[in-house]
Short mmCIF file of C-alpha atoms in Angstrom, two decimals:
data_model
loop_
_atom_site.label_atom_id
_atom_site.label_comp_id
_atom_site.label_asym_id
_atom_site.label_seq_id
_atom_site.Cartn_x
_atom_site.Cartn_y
_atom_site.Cartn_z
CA UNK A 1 20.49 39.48 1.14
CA UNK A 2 21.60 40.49 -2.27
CA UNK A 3 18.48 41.14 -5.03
CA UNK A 4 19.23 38.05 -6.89
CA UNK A 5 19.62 35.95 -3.77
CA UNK A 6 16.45 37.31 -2.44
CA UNK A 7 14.53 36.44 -6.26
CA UNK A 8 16.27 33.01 -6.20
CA UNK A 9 14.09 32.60 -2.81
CA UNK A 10 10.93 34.13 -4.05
CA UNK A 11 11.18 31.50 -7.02
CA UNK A 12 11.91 28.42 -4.63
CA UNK A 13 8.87 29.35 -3.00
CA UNK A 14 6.73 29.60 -5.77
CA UNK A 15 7.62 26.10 -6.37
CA UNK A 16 7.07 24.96 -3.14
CA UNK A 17 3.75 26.41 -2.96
CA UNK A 18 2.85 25.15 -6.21
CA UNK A 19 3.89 21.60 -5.28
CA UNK A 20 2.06 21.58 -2.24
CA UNK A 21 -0.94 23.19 -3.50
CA UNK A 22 -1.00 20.18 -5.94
CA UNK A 23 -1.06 17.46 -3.27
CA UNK A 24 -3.53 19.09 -1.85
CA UNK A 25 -5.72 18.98 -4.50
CA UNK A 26 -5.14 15.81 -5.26
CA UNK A 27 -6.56 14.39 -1.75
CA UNK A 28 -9.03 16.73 -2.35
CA UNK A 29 -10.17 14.51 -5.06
CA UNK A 30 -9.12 10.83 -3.79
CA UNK A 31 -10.32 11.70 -0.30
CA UNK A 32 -14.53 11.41 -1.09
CA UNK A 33 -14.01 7.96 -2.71
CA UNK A 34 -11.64 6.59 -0.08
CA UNK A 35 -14.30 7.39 2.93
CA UNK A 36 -16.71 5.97 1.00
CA UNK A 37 -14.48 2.82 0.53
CA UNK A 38 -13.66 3.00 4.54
CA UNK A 39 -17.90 2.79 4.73
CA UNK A 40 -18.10 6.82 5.55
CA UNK A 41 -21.74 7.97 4.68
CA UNK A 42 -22.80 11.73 3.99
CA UNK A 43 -23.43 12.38 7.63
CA UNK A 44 -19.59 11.05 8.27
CA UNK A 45 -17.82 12.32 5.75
CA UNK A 46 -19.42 16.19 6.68
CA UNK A 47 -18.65 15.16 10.27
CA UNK A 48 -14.44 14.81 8.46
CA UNK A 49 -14.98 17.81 7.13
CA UNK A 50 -16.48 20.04 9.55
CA UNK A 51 -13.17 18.28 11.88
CA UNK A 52 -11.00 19.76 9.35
CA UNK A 53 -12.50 23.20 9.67
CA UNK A 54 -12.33 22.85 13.30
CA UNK A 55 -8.62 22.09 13.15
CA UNK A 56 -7.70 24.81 10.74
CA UNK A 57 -9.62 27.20 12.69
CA UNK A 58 -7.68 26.45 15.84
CA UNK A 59 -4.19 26.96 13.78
CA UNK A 60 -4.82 29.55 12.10
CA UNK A 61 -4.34 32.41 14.89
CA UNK A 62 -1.33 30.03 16.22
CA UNK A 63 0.31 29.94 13.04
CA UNK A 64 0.07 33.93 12.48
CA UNK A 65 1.40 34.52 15.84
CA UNK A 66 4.30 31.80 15.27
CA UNK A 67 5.08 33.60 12.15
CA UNK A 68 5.67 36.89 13.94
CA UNK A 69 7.44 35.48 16.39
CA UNK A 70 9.98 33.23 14.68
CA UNK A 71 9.93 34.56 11.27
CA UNK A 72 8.46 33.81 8.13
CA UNK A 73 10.63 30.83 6.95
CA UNK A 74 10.13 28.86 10.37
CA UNK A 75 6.85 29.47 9.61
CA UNK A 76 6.54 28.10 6.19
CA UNK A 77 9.09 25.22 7.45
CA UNK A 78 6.29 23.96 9.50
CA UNK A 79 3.93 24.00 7.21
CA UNK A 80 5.84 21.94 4.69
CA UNK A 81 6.80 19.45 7.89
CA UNK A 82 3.40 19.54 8.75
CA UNK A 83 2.19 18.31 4.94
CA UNK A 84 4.57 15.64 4.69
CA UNK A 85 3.17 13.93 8.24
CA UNK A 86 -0.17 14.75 7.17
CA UNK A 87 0.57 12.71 3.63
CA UNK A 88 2.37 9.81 5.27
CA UNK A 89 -0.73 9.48 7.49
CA UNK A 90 -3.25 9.37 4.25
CA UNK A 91 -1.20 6.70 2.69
CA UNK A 92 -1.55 4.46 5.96
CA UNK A 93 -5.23 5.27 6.53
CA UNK A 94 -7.01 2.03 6.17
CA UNK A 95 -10.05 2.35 8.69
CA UNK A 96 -11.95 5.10 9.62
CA UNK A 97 -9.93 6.38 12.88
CA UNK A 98 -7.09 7.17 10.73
CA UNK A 99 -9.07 8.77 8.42
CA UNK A 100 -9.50 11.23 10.78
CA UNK A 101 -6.43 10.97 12.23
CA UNK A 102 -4.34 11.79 9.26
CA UNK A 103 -6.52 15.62 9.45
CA UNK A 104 -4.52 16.37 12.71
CA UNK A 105 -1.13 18.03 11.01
CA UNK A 106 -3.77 20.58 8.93
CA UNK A 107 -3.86 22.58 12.05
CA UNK A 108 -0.06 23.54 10.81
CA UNK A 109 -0.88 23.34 6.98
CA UNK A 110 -0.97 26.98 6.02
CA UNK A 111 1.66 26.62 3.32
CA UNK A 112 -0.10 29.42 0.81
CA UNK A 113 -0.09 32.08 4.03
CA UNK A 114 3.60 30.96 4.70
CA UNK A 115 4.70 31.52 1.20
CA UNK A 116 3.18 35.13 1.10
CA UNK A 117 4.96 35.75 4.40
CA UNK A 118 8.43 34.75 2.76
CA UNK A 119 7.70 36.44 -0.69
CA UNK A 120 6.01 39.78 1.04
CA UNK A 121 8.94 40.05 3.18
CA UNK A 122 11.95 39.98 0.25
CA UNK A 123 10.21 42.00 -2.40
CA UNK A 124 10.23 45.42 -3.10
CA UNK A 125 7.50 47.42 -2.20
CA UNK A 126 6.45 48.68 -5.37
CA UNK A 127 7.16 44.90 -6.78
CA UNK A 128 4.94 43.32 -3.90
CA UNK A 129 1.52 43.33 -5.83
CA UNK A 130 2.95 41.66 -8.30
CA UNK A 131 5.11 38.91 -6.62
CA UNK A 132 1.88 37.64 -4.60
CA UNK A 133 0.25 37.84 -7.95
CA UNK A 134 2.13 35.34 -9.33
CA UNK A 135 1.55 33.17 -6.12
CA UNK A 136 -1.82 32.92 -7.02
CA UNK A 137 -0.51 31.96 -10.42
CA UNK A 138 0.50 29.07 -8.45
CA UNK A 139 -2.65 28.39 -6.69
CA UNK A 140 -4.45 28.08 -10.28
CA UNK A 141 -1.41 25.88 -11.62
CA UNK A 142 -1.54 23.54 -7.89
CA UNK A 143 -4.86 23.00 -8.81
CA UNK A 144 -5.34 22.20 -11.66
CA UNK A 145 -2.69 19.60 -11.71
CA UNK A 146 -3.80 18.05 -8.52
CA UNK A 147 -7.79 17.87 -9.52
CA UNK A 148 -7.30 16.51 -12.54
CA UNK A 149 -4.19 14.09 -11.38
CA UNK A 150 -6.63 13.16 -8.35
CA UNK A 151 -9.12 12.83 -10.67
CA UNK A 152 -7.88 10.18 -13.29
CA UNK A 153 -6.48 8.05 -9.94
CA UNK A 154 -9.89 8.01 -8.38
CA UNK A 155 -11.34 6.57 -11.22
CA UNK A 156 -8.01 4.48 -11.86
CA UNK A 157 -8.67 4.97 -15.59
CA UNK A 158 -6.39 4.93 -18.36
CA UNK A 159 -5.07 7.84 -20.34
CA UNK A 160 -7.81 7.51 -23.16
CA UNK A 161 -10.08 8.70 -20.37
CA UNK A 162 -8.28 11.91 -19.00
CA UNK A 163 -10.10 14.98 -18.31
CA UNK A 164 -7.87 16.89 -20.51
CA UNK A 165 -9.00 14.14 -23.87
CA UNK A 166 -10.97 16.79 -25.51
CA UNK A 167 -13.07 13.46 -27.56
CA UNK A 168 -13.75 12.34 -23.47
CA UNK A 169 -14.81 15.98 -22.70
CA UNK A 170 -17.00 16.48 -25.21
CA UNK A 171 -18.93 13.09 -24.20
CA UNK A 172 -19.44 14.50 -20.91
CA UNK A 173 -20.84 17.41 -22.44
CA UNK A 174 -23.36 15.74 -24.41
CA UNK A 175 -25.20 14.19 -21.53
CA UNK A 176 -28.24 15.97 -20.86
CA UNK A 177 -27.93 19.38 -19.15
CA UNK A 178 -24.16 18.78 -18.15
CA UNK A 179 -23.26 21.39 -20.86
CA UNK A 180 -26.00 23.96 -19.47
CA UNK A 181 -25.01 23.84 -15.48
CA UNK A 182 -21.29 23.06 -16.68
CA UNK A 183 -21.29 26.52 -18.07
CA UNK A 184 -23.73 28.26 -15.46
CA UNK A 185 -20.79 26.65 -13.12
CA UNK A 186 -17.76 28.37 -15.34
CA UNK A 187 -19.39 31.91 -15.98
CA UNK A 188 -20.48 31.98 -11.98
CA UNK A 189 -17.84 30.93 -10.89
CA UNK A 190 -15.55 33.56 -12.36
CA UNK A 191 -15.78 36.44 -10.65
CA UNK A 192 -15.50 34.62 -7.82
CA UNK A 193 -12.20 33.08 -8.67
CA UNK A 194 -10.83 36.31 -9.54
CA UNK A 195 -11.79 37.66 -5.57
CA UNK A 196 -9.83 34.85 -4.66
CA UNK A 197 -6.61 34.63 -5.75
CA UNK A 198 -6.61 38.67 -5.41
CA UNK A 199 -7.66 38.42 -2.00
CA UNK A 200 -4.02 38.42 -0.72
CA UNK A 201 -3.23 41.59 -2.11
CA UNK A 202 -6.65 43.31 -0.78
CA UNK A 203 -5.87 41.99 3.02
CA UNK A 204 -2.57 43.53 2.77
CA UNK A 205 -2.92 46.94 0.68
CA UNK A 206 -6.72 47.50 0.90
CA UNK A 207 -7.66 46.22 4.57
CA UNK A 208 -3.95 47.02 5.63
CA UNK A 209 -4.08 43.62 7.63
CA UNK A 210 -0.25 42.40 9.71
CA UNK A 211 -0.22 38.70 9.50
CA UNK A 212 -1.97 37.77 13.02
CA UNK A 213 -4.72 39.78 11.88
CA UNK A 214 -4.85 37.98 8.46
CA UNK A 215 -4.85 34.90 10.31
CA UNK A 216 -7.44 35.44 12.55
CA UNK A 217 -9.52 36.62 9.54
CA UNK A 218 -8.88 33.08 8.29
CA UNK A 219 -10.13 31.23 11.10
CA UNK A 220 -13.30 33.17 10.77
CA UNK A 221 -13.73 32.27 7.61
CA UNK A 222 -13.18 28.59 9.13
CA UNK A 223 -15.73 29.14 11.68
CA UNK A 224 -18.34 30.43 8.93
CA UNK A 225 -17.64 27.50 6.41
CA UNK A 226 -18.05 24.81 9.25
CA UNK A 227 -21.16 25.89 9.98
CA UNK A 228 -22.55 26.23 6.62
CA UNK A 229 -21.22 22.89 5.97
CA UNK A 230 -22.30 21.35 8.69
CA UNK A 231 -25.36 22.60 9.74
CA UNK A 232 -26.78 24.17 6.61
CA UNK A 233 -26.45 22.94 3.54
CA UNK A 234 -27.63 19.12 4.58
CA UNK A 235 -30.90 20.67 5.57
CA UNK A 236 -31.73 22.55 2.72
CA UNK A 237 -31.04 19.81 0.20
CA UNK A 238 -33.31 17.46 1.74
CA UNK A 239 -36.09 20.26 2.29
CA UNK A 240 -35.42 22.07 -1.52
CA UNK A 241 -34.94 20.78 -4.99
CA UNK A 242 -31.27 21.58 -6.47
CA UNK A 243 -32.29 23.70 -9.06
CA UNK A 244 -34.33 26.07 -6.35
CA UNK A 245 -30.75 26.27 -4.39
CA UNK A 246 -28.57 27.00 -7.15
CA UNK A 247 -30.85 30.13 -8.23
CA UNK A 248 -30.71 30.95 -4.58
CA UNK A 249 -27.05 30.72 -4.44
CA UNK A 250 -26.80 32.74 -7.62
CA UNK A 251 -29.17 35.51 -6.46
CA UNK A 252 -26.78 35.60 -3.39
CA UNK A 253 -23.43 35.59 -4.95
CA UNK A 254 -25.18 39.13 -7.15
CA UNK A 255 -26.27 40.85 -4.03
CA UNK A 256 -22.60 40.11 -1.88
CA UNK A 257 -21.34 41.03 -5.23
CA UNK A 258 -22.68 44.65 -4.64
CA UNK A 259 -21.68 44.71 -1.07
CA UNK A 260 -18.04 44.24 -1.64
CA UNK A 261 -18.40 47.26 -4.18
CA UNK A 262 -19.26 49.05 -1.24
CA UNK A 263 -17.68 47.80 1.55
CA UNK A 264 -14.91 50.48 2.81
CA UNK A 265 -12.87 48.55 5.63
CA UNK A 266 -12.89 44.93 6.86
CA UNK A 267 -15.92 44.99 9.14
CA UNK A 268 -17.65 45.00 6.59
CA UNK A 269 -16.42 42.52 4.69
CA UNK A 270 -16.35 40.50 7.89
CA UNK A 271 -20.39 40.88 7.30
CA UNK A 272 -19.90 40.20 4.09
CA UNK A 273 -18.72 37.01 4.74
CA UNK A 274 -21.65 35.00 5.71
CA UNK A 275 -23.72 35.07 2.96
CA UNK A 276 -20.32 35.03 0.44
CA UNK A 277 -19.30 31.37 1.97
CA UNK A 278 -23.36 30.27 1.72
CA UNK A 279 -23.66 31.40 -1.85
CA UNK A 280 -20.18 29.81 -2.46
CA UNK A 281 -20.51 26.76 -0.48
CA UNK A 282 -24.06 25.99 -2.03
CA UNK A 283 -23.20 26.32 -5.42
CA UNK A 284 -20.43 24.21 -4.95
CA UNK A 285 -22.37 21.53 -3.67
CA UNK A 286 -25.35 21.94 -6.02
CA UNK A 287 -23.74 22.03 -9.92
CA UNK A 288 -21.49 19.20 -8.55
CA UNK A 289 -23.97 16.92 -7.49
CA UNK A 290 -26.20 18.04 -10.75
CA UNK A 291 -23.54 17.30 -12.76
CA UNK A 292 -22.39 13.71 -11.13
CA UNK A 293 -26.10 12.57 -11.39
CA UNK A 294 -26.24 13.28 -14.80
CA UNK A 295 -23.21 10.86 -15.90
CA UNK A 296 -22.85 7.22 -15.53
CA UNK A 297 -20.94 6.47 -12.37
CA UNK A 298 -18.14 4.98 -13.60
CA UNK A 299 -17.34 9.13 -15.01
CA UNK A 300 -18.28 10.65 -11.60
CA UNK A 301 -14.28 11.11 -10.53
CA UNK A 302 -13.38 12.07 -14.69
CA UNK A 303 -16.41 14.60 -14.02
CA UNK A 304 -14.92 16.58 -10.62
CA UNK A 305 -11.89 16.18 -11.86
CA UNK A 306 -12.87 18.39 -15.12
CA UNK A 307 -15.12 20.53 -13.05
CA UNK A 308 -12.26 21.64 -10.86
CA UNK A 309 -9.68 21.86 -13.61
CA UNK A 310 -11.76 24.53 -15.46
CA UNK A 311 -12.11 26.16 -11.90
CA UNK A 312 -8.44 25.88 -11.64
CA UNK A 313 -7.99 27.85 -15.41
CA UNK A 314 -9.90 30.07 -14.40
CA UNK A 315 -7.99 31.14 -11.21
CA UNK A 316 -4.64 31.16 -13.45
CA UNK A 317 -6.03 33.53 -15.63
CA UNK A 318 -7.49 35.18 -12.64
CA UNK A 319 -4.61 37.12 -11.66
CA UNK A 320 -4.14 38.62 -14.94
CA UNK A 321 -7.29 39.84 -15.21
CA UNK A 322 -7.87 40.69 -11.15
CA UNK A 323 -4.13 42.53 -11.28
CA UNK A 324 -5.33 44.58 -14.22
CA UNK A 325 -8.78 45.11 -12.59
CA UNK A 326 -6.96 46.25 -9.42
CA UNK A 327 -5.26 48.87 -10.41
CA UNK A 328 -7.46 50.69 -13.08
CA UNK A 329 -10.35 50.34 -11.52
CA UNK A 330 -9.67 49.40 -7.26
CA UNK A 331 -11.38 47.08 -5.26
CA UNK A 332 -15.49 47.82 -5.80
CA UNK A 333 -14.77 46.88 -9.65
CA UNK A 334 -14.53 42.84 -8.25
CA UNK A 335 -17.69 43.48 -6.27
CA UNK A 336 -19.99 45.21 -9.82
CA UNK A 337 -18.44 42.57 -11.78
CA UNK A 338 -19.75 39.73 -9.62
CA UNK A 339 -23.11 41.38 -9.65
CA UNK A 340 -23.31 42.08 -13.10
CA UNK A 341 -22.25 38.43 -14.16
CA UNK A 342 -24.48 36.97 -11.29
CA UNK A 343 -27.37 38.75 -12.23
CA UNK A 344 -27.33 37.84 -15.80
CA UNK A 345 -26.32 34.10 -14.89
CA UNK A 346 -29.53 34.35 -12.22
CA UNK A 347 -31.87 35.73 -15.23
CA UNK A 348 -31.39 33.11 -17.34
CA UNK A 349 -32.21 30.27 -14.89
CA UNK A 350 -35.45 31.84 -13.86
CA UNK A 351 -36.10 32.09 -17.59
CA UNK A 352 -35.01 29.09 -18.47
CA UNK A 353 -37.16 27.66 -15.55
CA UNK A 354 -34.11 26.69 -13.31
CA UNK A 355 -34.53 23.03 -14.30
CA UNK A 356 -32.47 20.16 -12.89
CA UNK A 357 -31.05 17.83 -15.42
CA UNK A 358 -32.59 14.13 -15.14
CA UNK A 359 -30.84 11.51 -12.59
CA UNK A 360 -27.81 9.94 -14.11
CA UNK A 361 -28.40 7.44 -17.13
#
């Protein structure tokens, strides 16, 4: 292909992936409040999730081999084929068997690995770094669309209410101790972020992985989030108070912060891995349900919808700041940074007393 062909198709699939990534999010969002319409309790609706996680798990190995073997743009094909049966489902599901029904075409939904197939394979090599950059531009854009979108419908709330009203944001904030955990959550959660969307370009330059290997390190991750999810986190919330986990899950996050500053090849990380999806999974968990206990319910959905759309900025940004990270400073710079911020974010609970803000008004 000529080079303007080939960067008309590296744009196309920015826009795909962007577009997808925003549906996703968006049922990300509806998805909680339409078990809980279908009857699904907290048991059930882990019990969906931990079936998602098992599906993924099982396609992720059979999507990186497919993508070997028939090429990157079969591959991504699929995935998009795979998203538009899985949406067509959700829009039918009206009882719980659908519900879980509709999670069957995820084991094909890899649309974000697809894309970086397609974009790794028609750019330059010394423009590669910075074409999957920009896909994680896309991520952060996918997001926050589809949070805050999903957001405003799951509260079916007019516009006067929108997460991006900065009058409605700022009466959020004023709640008490949504503005203190609403910040631990954004300064915590940074670092983080900035791993993330740079993780493509560490499997492929740093850990040198093909894309089998990359998807087998997916379904690990699969593996390790399911059974966190599953098993785990239930457990310790109903054995430990909230503010006790989310020090916990801060203290974490610092120490796998200094492992990945000295992790040298992906064993490692692979160890790594474990306590990086706890800490992650946990404080997920915790500062959302401390922060949806602390509004009225009507302003749970307007509150996850904001809490993921700051997320989402701050994985747009993330690239900037990861790219430049990347290459002054390599890979352990993510890893001090993490600990650093961690640390500091983990000193001020303890001397702030960690406390939980009261149960919502």
């Amino acid at each position: 292909m000529e080079p303007a062909a080939k960067q008309k198709v590296i744009y196309i699939t920015y826009l795909v992936a962007a577009l997808d990534i925003t549906w996703l999010f968006l049922q990300f969002s509806i998805t909680p409040y339409l078990a809980r319409r279908l009857g699904f309790d907290t048991i059930w609706f882990g019990y969906l999730q931990t079936t998602v996680g098992v599906i993924q798990l099982l396609g992720g190995p059979i999507y990186g081999r497919f993508a070997d073997v028939f090429g990157a743009r079969a591959a991504l094909s699929v995935s998009c084929l795979a998203s538009v049966v899985y949406f067509l489902l959700l829009a039918v599901a009206d009882n719980t068997f659908m519900l879980f029904v509709h999670k069957l075409p995820a084991v094909f939904m890899h649309v974000l690995p697809g894309a970086q197939m397609v974009v790794a394979d028609l750019s330059e090599n010394e423009k590669r770094a910075d074409a999957l950059g920009k896909l994680g531009l896309c991520f952060g854009i996918g997001m926050i669309a589809g949070s805050s979108l999903g957001g405003t419908l799951s509260t079916q709330k007019g516009s006067s209410n929108s997460v991006f009203n900065l009058g409605e944001i700022m009466r959020l904030m004023k709640f008490p101790g949504v503005a203190k955990t609403f910040t631990v959550k954004i300064i915590s959660g940074l670092p983080a972020g900035i791993f993330q969307v740079m993780f493509s370009i560490i499997a492929i330059n740093f850990f040198q992985l093909k894309a089998e290997q990359n998807g087998y390190l997916m379904a690990y991750f699969g593996i390790v989030q399911m059974v966190i999810q599953g098993a785990v986190i239930g457990r310790l919330t109903s054995r430990f108070s909230e503010s006790s986990l989310l020090m916990l899950s801060v203290g974490i996050s610092s120490l796998v912060g200094l492992a990945q500053a000295m992790m040298t090849n992906v064993f490692h990380f692979c160890l790594i891995v474990i306590p990086m999806m706890f800490s992650l999974s946990v404080f997920n968990v915790i500062t959302d349900s401390m922060l949806t206990k602390s509004v009225s319910p009507s302003d749970t959905g307007t509150m996850l919808g904001l809490c993921a759309s700051v997320q989402s900025l701050l994985r747009t940004v993330g690239p900037t700041i990861g790219g430049f990270l990347y290459e002054a400073y390599g890979v352990p710079s993510f890893g001090y940074i993490q600990c650093i911020i961690n640390a500091a974010v983990f000193s001020f609970l303890l001397n702030t007393g960690g406390r939980s803000q009261p149960n919502r008004p």
